[in-house]
Short mmCIF file of C-alpha atoms and ligand atoms in Angstrom, two decimals:
data_model
loop_
_atom_site.label_atom_id
_atom_site.label_comp_id
_atom_site.label_asym_id
_atom_site.label_seq_id
_atom_site.Cartn_x
_atom_site.Cartn_y
_atom_site.Cartn_z
CA UNK A 1 0.00 0.00 0.00
CA UNK A 2 1.32 3.43 -0.92
CA UNK A 3 0.80 5.09 2.48
CA UNK A 4 2.80 8.26 1.63
CA UNK A 5 0.50 8.85 -1.37
CA UNK A 6 -2.59 8.12 0.71
CA UNK A 7 -1.44 10.75 3.21
CA UNK A 8 -1.57 13.39 0.48
CA UNK A 9 -5.36 12.83 0.30
CA UNK A 10 -5.54 14.77 3.59
CA UNK A 11 -4.66 18.39 2.82
CA UNK A 12 -4.98 19.48 6.47
CA UNK A 13 -1.96 17.41 7.49
CA UNK A 14 0.39 19.53 5.41
CA UNK A 15 0.74 22.54 7.71
CA UNK A 16 2.96 24.04 10.38
CA UNK A 17 1.72 24.57 13.93
CA UNK A 18 3.75 26.92 16.14
CA UNK A 19 6.57 26.71 13.61
CA UNK A 20 6.67 22.89 13.52
CA UNK A 21 5.14 20.37 11.13
CA UNK A 22 1.75 19.29 12.48
CA UNK A 23 1.70 15.81 14.02
CA UNK A 24 -1.96 14.92 14.47
CA UNK A 25 -2.31 12.17 17.10
CA UNK A 26 -5.84 12.98 18.26
CA UNK A 27 -7.62 10.64 15.87
CA UNK A 28 -9.61 8.83 18.56
CA UNK A 29 -11.36 12.14 19.26
CA UNK A 30 -11.94 12.92 15.58
CA UNK A 31 -10.21 11.82 12.40
CA UNK A 32 -9.19 14.07 9.52
CA UNK A 33 -11.15 14.12 6.25
CA UNK A 34 -9.81 13.18 2.83
CA UNK A 35 -10.28 15.47 -0.15
CA UNK A 36 -12.95 13.15 -1.64
CA UNK A 37 -15.19 13.62 1.42
CA UNK A 38 -14.73 17.40 1.39
CA UNK A 39 -15.48 17.42 -2.36
CA UNK A 40 -18.63 15.31 -1.86
CA UNK A 41 -19.97 17.95 0.55
CA UNK A 42 -19.14 20.77 -1.86
CA UNK A 43 -20.67 18.86 -4.79
CA UNK A 44 -23.90 18.28 -2.90
CA UNK A 45 -24.28 21.94 -1.95
CA UNK A 46 -23.15 23.22 -5.35
CA UNK A 47 -25.10 20.82 -7.59
CA UNK A 48 -27.80 18.77 -5.84
CA UNK A 49 -28.89 20.68 -2.74
CA UNK A 50 -32.59 20.08 -1.97
CA UNK A 51 -34.64 18.42 0.73
CA UNK A 52 -34.96 14.65 0.53
CA UNK A 53 -37.85 12.18 0.29
CA UNK A 54 -40.91 14.26 -0.56
CA UNK A 55 -39.67 16.10 -3.61
CA UNK A 56 -40.80 15.28 -7.11
CA UNK A 57 -38.33 17.62 -8.77
CA UNK A 58 -34.93 16.74 -10.16
CA UNK A 59 -32.72 18.13 -7.38
CA UNK A 60 -34.77 16.52 -4.63
CA UNK A 61 -34.69 13.19 -6.43
CA UNK A 62 -30.93 13.43 -6.87
CA UNK A 63 -30.45 14.34 -3.21
CA UNK A 64 -32.75 11.50 -2.13
CA UNK A 65 -30.92 8.95 -4.27
CA UNK A 66 -27.53 10.07 -2.96
CA UNK A 67 -28.82 10.06 0.63
CA UNK A 68 -30.53 6.67 0.51
CA UNK A 69 -27.60 5.01 -1.28
CA UNK A 70 -25.56 5.56 1.87
CA UNK A 71 -27.86 3.37 3.96
CA UNK A 72 -26.80 0.39 1.86
CA UNK A 73 -23.13 1.38 2.12
CA UNK A 74 -23.35 1.49 5.92
CA UNK A 75 -25.25 -1.82 6.00
CA UNK A 76 -22.54 -3.50 3.91
CA UNK A 77 -19.71 -1.93 5.92
CA UNK A 78 -20.96 -3.41 9.21
CA UNK A 79 -22.55 -6.60 7.88
CA UNK A 80 -26.22 -5.74 8.54
CA UNK A 81 -28.76 -8.12 7.00
CA UNK A 82 -30.69 -5.29 5.32
CA UNK A 83 -30.35 -1.56 4.85
CA UNK A 84 -33.60 -0.84 6.74
CA UNK A 85 -31.65 -1.79 9.88
CA UNK A 86 -29.61 1.42 9.61
CA UNK A 87 -30.98 4.52 11.35
CA UNK A 88 -29.05 7.72 10.69
CA UNK A 89 -28.30 9.64 13.89
CA UNK A 90 -25.90 12.37 14.97
CA UNK A 91 -23.46 9.70 16.15
CA UNK A 92 -22.75 7.20 18.90
CA UNK A 93 -24.13 9.40 21.67
CA UNK A 94 -27.45 9.93 19.97
CA UNK A 95 -27.69 6.26 18.95
CA UNK A 96 -27.25 5.06 22.53
CA UNK A 97 -29.72 7.63 23.81
CA UNK A 98 -32.33 6.48 21.29
CA UNK A 99 -32.13 2.91 22.61
CA UNK A 100 -31.79 3.89 26.27
CA UNK A 101 -34.92 6.02 25.96
CA UNK A 102 -37.22 4.20 23.57
CA UNK A 103 -36.32 0.55 24.03
CA UNK A 104 -35.87 1.03 27.76
CA UNK A 105 -39.14 2.85 28.31
CA UNK A 106 -41.02 -0.02 26.64
CA UNK A 107 -39.15 -3.03 27.93
CA UNK A 108 -37.27 -2.20 31.17
CA UNK A 109 -38.95 -2.48 34.54
CA UNK A 110 -38.07 -2.03 38.20
CA UNK A 111 -35.58 -4.60 39.44
CA UNK A 112 -34.22 -5.47 35.98
CA UNK A 113 -30.44 -5.30 35.62
CA UNK A 114 -28.55 -3.17 33.11
CA UNK A 115 -25.08 -4.71 32.82
CA UNK A 116 -22.30 -2.46 31.52
CA UNK A 117 -18.54 -2.50 32.01
CA UNK A 118 -16.21 -0.33 34.05
CA UNK A 119 -14.64 1.11 30.89
CA UNK A 120 -17.65 2.72 29.21
CA UNK A 121 -17.45 6.17 27.65
CA UNK A 122 -19.91 8.52 29.38
CA UNK A 123 -22.03 8.23 26.20
CA UNK A 124 -22.70 4.59 27.03
CA UNK A 125 -23.05 5.14 30.76
CA UNK A 126 -25.06 8.28 31.48
CA UNK A 127 -27.98 7.33 29.15
CA UNK A 128 -28.28 4.02 31.07
CA UNK A 129 -28.10 5.84 34.42
CA UNK A 130 -31.04 7.93 33.22
CA UNK A 131 -32.89 4.81 32.02
CA UNK A 132 -32.28 3.14 35.39
CA UNK A 133 -33.62 6.19 37.20
CA UNK A 134 -36.76 6.26 35.06
CA UNK A 135 -37.49 2.52 35.23
CA UNK A 136 -36.18 1.48 38.65
CA UNK A 137 -33.72 -0.90 36.97
CA UNK A 138 -30.37 -1.56 38.63
CA UNK A 139 -26.97 -0.79 37.04
CA UNK A 140 -24.12 -3.27 37.37
CA UNK A 141 -20.64 -3.26 35.83
CA UNK A 142 -18.12 -5.87 34.80
CA UNK A 143 -14.92 -4.75 36.58
CA UNK A 144 -11.72 -3.86 34.76
CA UNK A 145 -8.51 -5.71 35.65
CA UNK A 146 -5.18 -3.99 36.25
CA UNK A 147 -4.06 -4.90 32.69
CA UNK A 148 -7.04 -3.01 31.24
CA UNK A 149 -9.06 -6.07 30.20
CA UNK A 150 -12.46 -7.03 31.57
CA UNK A 151 -12.59 -9.38 34.54
CA UNK A 152 -14.50 -12.13 32.77
CA UNK A 153 -14.32 -14.34 35.87
CA UNK A 154 -17.18 -12.22 37.25
CA UNK A 155 -19.50 -13.13 34.36
CA UNK A 156 -20.97 -16.23 36.05
CA UNK A 157 -22.23 -14.12 38.93
CA UNK A 158 -23.11 -10.99 36.91
CA UNK A 159 -24.74 -12.39 33.76
CA UNK A 160 -27.95 -13.65 35.35
CA UNK A 161 -31.56 -13.98 34.20
CA UNK A 162 -32.21 -10.53 35.72
CA UNK A 163 -29.98 -8.89 33.11
CA UNK A 164 -32.23 -7.30 30.50
CA UNK A 165 -29.63 -5.02 28.90
CA UNK A 166 -26.00 -5.76 28.22
CA UNK A 167 -23.95 -3.00 26.67
CA UNK A 168 -20.24 -2.53 26.24
CA UNK A 169 -17.63 -0.68 24.26
CA UNK A 170 -16.04 -2.58 21.35
CA UNK A 171 -12.65 -0.80 21.57
CA UNK A 172 -11.99 1.35 24.61
CA UNK A 173 -11.10 4.97 23.82
CA UNK A 174 -9.16 5.24 27.10
CA UNK A 175 -7.29 1.93 27.23
CA UNK A 176 -7.27 0.62 23.68
CA UNK A 177 -8.71 -2.67 24.96
CA UNK A 178 -10.50 -4.72 22.31
CA UNK A 179 -13.35 -6.41 24.09
CA UNK A 180 -14.51 -9.94 23.14
CA UNK A 181 -17.89 -8.59 22.04
CA UNK A 182 -18.96 -11.75 20.23
CA UNK A 183 -18.49 -13.95 23.30
CA UNK A 184 -20.05 -11.34 25.58
CA UNK A 185 -23.11 -10.98 23.34
CA UNK A 186 -23.50 -14.77 23.22
CA UNK A 187 -23.47 -14.87 27.03
CA UNK A 188 -25.99 -12.03 27.17
CA UNK A 189 -28.26 -13.66 24.59
CA UNK A 190 -28.23 -16.89 26.60
CA UNK A 191 -29.90 -15.06 29.50
CA UNK A 192 -32.33 -13.24 27.18
CA UNK A 193 -30.72 -9.79 27.45
CA UNK A 194 -30.84 -7.13 24.74
CA UNK A 195 -27.31 -6.20 23.59
CA UNK A 196 -25.86 -2.90 22.39
CA UNK A 197 -22.25 -2.38 21.34
CA UNK A 198 -20.56 1.03 21.30
CA UNK A 199 -18.49 0.88 18.12
CA UNK A 200 -17.23 4.49 18.11
CA UNK A 201 -13.57 3.40 17.98
CA UNK A 202 -14.13 0.30 15.85
CA UNK A 203 -16.04 1.11 12.65
CA UNK A 204 -13.63 2.24 9.94
CA UNK A 205 -10.72 0.89 11.99
CA UNK A 206 -11.31 -2.86 12.16
CA UNK A 207 -13.68 -5.12 10.21
CA UNK A 208 -17.08 -5.08 11.94
CA UNK A 209 -19.80 -7.67 11.31
CA UNK A 210 -22.85 -7.07 13.46
CA UNK A 211 -24.39 -10.42 12.53
CA UNK A 212 -21.22 -12.30 13.52
CA UNK A 213 -21.05 -10.30 16.77
CA UNK A 214 -24.70 -11.21 17.32
CA UNK A 215 -25.68 -7.88 18.89
CA UNK A 216 -29.14 -6.33 18.77
CA UNK A 217 -27.86 -2.77 18.39
CA UNK A 218 -24.53 -1.27 17.32
CA UNK A 219 -23.73 2.46 17.51
CA UNK A 220 -21.02 4.47 15.76
CA UNK A 221 -19.96 7.98 14.70
CA UNK A 222 -18.88 9.09 11.23
CA UNK A 223 -16.37 11.72 12.33
CA UNK A 224 -13.93 9.14 13.72
CA UNK A 225 -13.77 7.41 10.33
CA UNK A 226 -13.14 10.24 7.85
CA UNK A 227 -16.76 11.45 7.63
CA UNK A 228 -18.09 14.85 8.76
CA UNK A 229 -19.06 15.60 12.36
CA UNK A 230 -22.70 15.34 13.38
CA UNK A 231 -23.49 12.16 11.48
CA UNK A 232 -23.44 8.51 12.50
CA UNK A 233 -25.74 5.55 12.70
CA UNK A 234 -27.55 3.08 14.86
CA UNK A 235 -27.79 -0.48 13.61
CA UNK A 236 -30.78 -2.31 15.05
CA UNK A 237 -32.00 -5.84 14.37
CA UNK A 238 -35.09 -5.22 12.27
CA UNK A 239 -37.56 -7.13 14.43
CA UNK A 240 -36.45 -5.10 17.43
CA UNK A 241 -36.65 -1.77 15.62
CA UNK A 242 -40.13 -2.75 14.45
CA UNK A 243 -41.24 -3.44 18.01
CA UNK A 244 -40.16 0.01 19.18
CA UNK A 245 -42.18 3.21 19.49
CA UNK A 246 -40.98 6.30 17.60
CA UNK A 247 -38.50 8.64 19.20
CA UNK A 248 -38.97 12.20 17.94
CA UNK A 249 -42.31 13.10 16.41
CA UNK A 250 -42.49 15.20 13.26
CA UNK A 251 -42.29 15.06 9.50
CA UNK A 252 -41.03 11.96 7.67
CA UNK A 253 -41.83 9.45 10.43
CA UNK A 254 -45.60 9.24 9.88
CA UNK A 255 -47.98 7.66 7.37
CA UNK A 256 -51.21 9.42 8.21
CA UNK A 257 -51.90 12.24 10.63
CA UNK A 258 -55.21 13.57 11.92
CA UNK A 259 -55.65 16.31 14.49
CA UNK A 260 -55.96 13.66 17.16
CA UNK A 261 -53.60 10.87 16.22
CA UNK A 262 -50.98 9.53 13.81
CA UNK A 263 -49.69 6.24 12.59
CA UNK A 264 -46.02 5.74 12.07
CA UNK A 265 -43.82 4.59 9.25
CA UNK A 266 -41.84 1.39 9.48
CA UNK A 267 -38.17 1.63 10.54
CA UNK A 268 -35.84 3.29 9.80
CA UNK A 269 -38.06 6.29 8.84
CA UNK A 270 -39.92 5.92 12.18
CA UNK A 271 -36.75 7.09 13.94
CA UNK A 272 -35.72 9.84 11.53
CA UNK A 273 -38.16 12.71 12.11
CA UNK A 274 -37.48 16.02 10.41
CA UNK A 275 -34.97 17.07 7.77
CA UNK A 276 -31.86 14.94 8.25
CA UNK A 277 -28.21 15.96 7.92
CA UNK A 278 -28.30 15.28 4.17
CA UNK A 279 -24.80 16.57 3.46
CA UNK A 280 -23.48 14.64 6.48
CA UNK A 281 -24.97 11.39 5.20
CA UNK A 282 -23.53 11.99 1.73
CA UNK A 283 -20.16 12.75 3.35
CA UNK A 284 -20.44 9.51 5.33
CA UNK A 285 -21.03 7.64 2.08
CA UNK A 286 -17.95 9.24 0.53
CA UNK A 287 -15.91 8.30 3.61
CA UNK A 288 -17.04 4.67 3.35
CA UNK A 289 -16.11 4.61 -0.37
CA UNK A 290 -12.73 6.07 0.50
CA UNK A 291 -12.02 3.61 3.32
CA UNK A 292 -13.14 0.69 1.12
CA UNK A 293 -10.80 1.85 -1.63
CA UNK A 294 -7.92 1.25 0.82
CA UNK A 295 -9.51 -1.74 2.55
CA UNK A 296 -10.49 -1.98 6.21
CA UNK A 297 -8.14 -4.92 6.78
CA UNK A 298 -5.21 -2.89 5.39
CA UNK A 299 -6.21 0.06 7.61
CA UNK A 300 -6.35 -2.21 10.65
CA UNK A 301 -2.91 -3.65 9.88
CA UNK A 302 -1.36 -0.21 9.28
CA UNK A 303 -2.77 1.17 12.53
CA UNK A 304 -1.55 -1.92 14.42
CA UNK A 305 1.99 -1.33 13.05
CA UNK A 306 2.05 2.31 14.12
CA UNK A 307 0.55 1.50 17.52
CA UNK A 308 3.05 -1.28 18.17
CA UNK A 309 5.93 1.01 17.33
CA UNK A 310 4.56 3.79 19.54
CA UNK A 311 3.86 1.41 22.45
CA UNK A 312 7.36 -0.09 22.29
CA UNK A 313 9.12 3.26 22.01
CA UNK A 314 6.99 4.89 24.71
CA UNK A 315 7.57 2.07 27.18
CA UNK A 316 11.28 3.09 27.12
CA UNK A 317 10.50 6.57 28.52
CA UNK A 318 11.55 7.08 32.17
CA UNK A 319 8.64 7.53 34.60
CA UNK A 320 5.92 6.51 32.15
CA UNK A 321 2.92 4.33 32.96
CA UNK A 322 1.10 2.86 29.95
CA UNK A 323 -2.52 1.89 30.43
CA UNK A 324 -4.32 -1.00 28.79
CA UNK A 325 -3.11 -4.33 27.42
CA UNK A 326 -0.05 -4.33 25.17
CA UNK A 327 -1.82 -6.35 22.52
CA UNK A 328 -4.26 -6.62 20.95
CA UNK A 329 -5.16 -2.96 21.22
CA UNK A 330 -6.91 -0.28 19.23
CA UNK A 331 -4.85 2.45 17.58
CA UNK A 332 -4.03 4.44 20.69
CA UNK A 333 -1.66 4.59 23.62
CA UNK A 334 -2.82 6.26 26.83
CA UNK A 335 -0.18 7.07 29.39
CA UNK A 336 0.67 8.94 32.56
CA UNK A 337 4.03 10.63 33.13
CA UNK A 338 5.29 10.83 36.71
CA UNK A 339 6.72 14.30 36.11
CA UNK A 340 3.79 16.08 34.41
CA UNK A 341 0.02 16.46 34.64
CA UNK A 342 -1.62 15.42 31.33
CA UNK A 343 -2.87 18.95 30.67
CA UNK A 344 0.64 20.41 31.12
CA UNK A 345 2.12 17.74 28.87
CA UNK A 346 -0.49 18.25 26.14
CA UNK A 347 0.09 22.03 26.23
CA UNK A 348 3.83 21.46 25.97
CA UNK A 349 3.31 19.10 23.02
CA UNK A 350 1.09 21.68 21.33
CA UNK A 351 3.89 24.23 21.36
CA UNK A 352 5.86 21.69 19.29
CA UNK A 353 3.04 21.08 16.79
CA UNK A 354 2.01 17.75 18.33
CA UNK A 355 -1.73 17.22 18.91
CA UNK A 356 -2.33 14.85 21.83
CA UNK A 357 -5.35 14.68 24.12
CA UNK A 358 -5.16 14.91 27.89
CA UNK A 359 -7.84 14.45 30.52
CA UNK A 360 -10.39 11.86 31.56
CA UNK A 361 -11.45 11.06 27.96
CA UNK A 362 -15.12 10.93 29.07
CA UNK A 363 -14.36 7.90 31.24
CA UNK A 364 -14.18 9.36 34.74
CA UNK A 365 -15.00 6.08 36.54
CA UNK A 366 -12.13 4.39 34.70
CA UNK A 367 -9.68 7.14 35.76
CA UNK A 368 -10.79 6.55 39.36
CA UNK A 369 -10.29 2.80 38.88
CA UNK A 370 -6.68 3.42 37.79
CA UNK A 371 -6.15 6.13 40.44
CA UNK A 372 -5.10 8.80 37.95
CA UNK A 373 -6.60 12.30 37.52
CA UNK A 374 -6.45 11.72 33.78
CA UNK A 375 -4.06 10.47 31.12
CA UNK A 376 -2.43 11.72 27.95
CA UNK A 377 -3.39 9.88 24.79
CA UNK A 378 -1.75 9.51 21.40
CA UNK A 379 -4.15 8.01 18.86
CA UNK A 380 -3.32 7.04 15.29
CA UNK A 381 -4.96 6.53 11.94
CA UNK A 382 -3.64 5.06 8.71
CA UNK A 383 -2.33 8.41 7.38
CA UNK A 384 0.11 8.79 10.29
CA UNK A 385 3.74 7.79 9.84
CA UNK A 386 6.63 6.17 11.67
CA UNK A 387 8.49 9.48 11.38
CA UNK A 388 5.66 11.16 13.29
CA UNK A 389 5.93 8.55 16.04
CA UNK A 390 9.67 9.33 16.28
CA UNK A 391 8.91 13.06 16.37
CA UNK A 392 6.49 12.43 19.25
CA UNK A 393 9.22 10.53 21.08
CA UNK A 394 11.61 13.50 20.70
CA UNK A 395 8.96 15.79 22.13
CA UNK A 396 8.15 13.42 25.01
CA UNK A 397 11.87 13.18 25.89
CA UNK A 398 12.08 16.98 25.85
CA UNK A 399 9.01 17.10 28.09
CA UNK A 400 10.53 14.69 30.60
CA UNK A 401 13.63 16.91 30.82
CA UNK A 402 11.52 20.08 31.02
CA UNK A 403 9.15 18.90 33.76
CA UNK A 404 11.61 16.84 35.87
N1 PLP B 1 -17.91 5.92 22.71
C1 PLP B 1 -16.59 5.93 22.54
C2 PLP B 1 -15.79 4.71 22.85
C3 PLP B 1 -15.95 7.09 22.10
O1 PLP B 1 -14.63 7.11 21.93
C4 PLP B 1 -16.74 8.24 21.82
C5 PLP B 1 -16.09 9.50 21.40
O2 PLP B 1 -14.97 9.78 21.74
C6 PLP B 1 -18.12 8.16 21.99
C7 PLP B 1 -18.67 6.99 22.44
C8 PLP B 1 -19.01 9.33 21.68
O3 PLP B 1 -19.00 9.60 20.33
P1 PLP B 1 -19.73 10.90 19.74
O4 PLP B 1 -19.24 12.05 20.56
O5 PLP B 1 -19.28 10.95 18.33
O6 PLP B 1 -21.20 10.68 19.90
#
């Protein structure tokens, strides 16, 4: 694979920050966008812009065709059985909230158990806390071991008939841990629990097959996989989506409306009230085309190479603590330096043109579990280079000298 050429598809990477070449290692927060995605947005607004679905004029039909074609692209990317199982949302957060509100309000009752893990992003924790509060259900968590993996020895006692919801993160944004989601969903299915996987760090990074995983729902965000911000999707097994009440009421999600009552469209339209983010969806489609043109397996292998190099080189730094298992891991390394608070380190790195992220990474309970106020995180995508990893190491060595 010609990675140097692929890198040139990302014009933003070719710039100086504070007098140094930009090294962008904040991909787990949001990835950069290739030219083809940016051009797809411009093309839509310059040539096809119109509202979707109801229009009988040329532009609306073009916009509708472009918009709806993306549903199939998403379905194929994540192995859904049919494209009607894809609901467009603003991203992972909105997808989880949809399920934690609508599914939970219909099917959860007092005393039921919602089983999560100790490494969930707040997006897959707070919505369930709200659902528990509303329903009287009880929240439980699979603990995280010192090595950053889940303590699966607790499953026999935790995965009981009382568990009605099991939800967990596919790849942890704070540890890099790749959870055994297929095995966990099988265990959850065996006790009759509904399953939802948070795939924010997985889709576009590793091959994802929702049918092989065997989950009921799968949530992800476009902006972490080369698509624009504000767009993502919820996969839902069709029978489950069909059994659910609508979420937002409004245009597009109804068949017939009287002054008193309405009846609702079948999924996915039932969950997509109002004018959607048409450009965002089209941008998501362009991102999927782009990623497929490289190949998800090649992207996974490239990210694994960069991550391995970074992990090995970083483990040589004096006074560093690396969190999460060495391997397998997602494309990130989170760490704590004895000599510097993460915020100070990230500010120092910024003065050298290096974009890291420091803080709790929306996983405050996990930071408490590891007894750190926060961590610094370097996260990679396929357009990063070995030379950038070496540049980060220079900067981290400078930081150790500066702060010690
Ligand atoms: N889950 C994980 C594991 C994440 O890393 C993130 C974002 O960082 C989210 C959920 C939330 O994603 P979004 O803000 O795109 O809804």
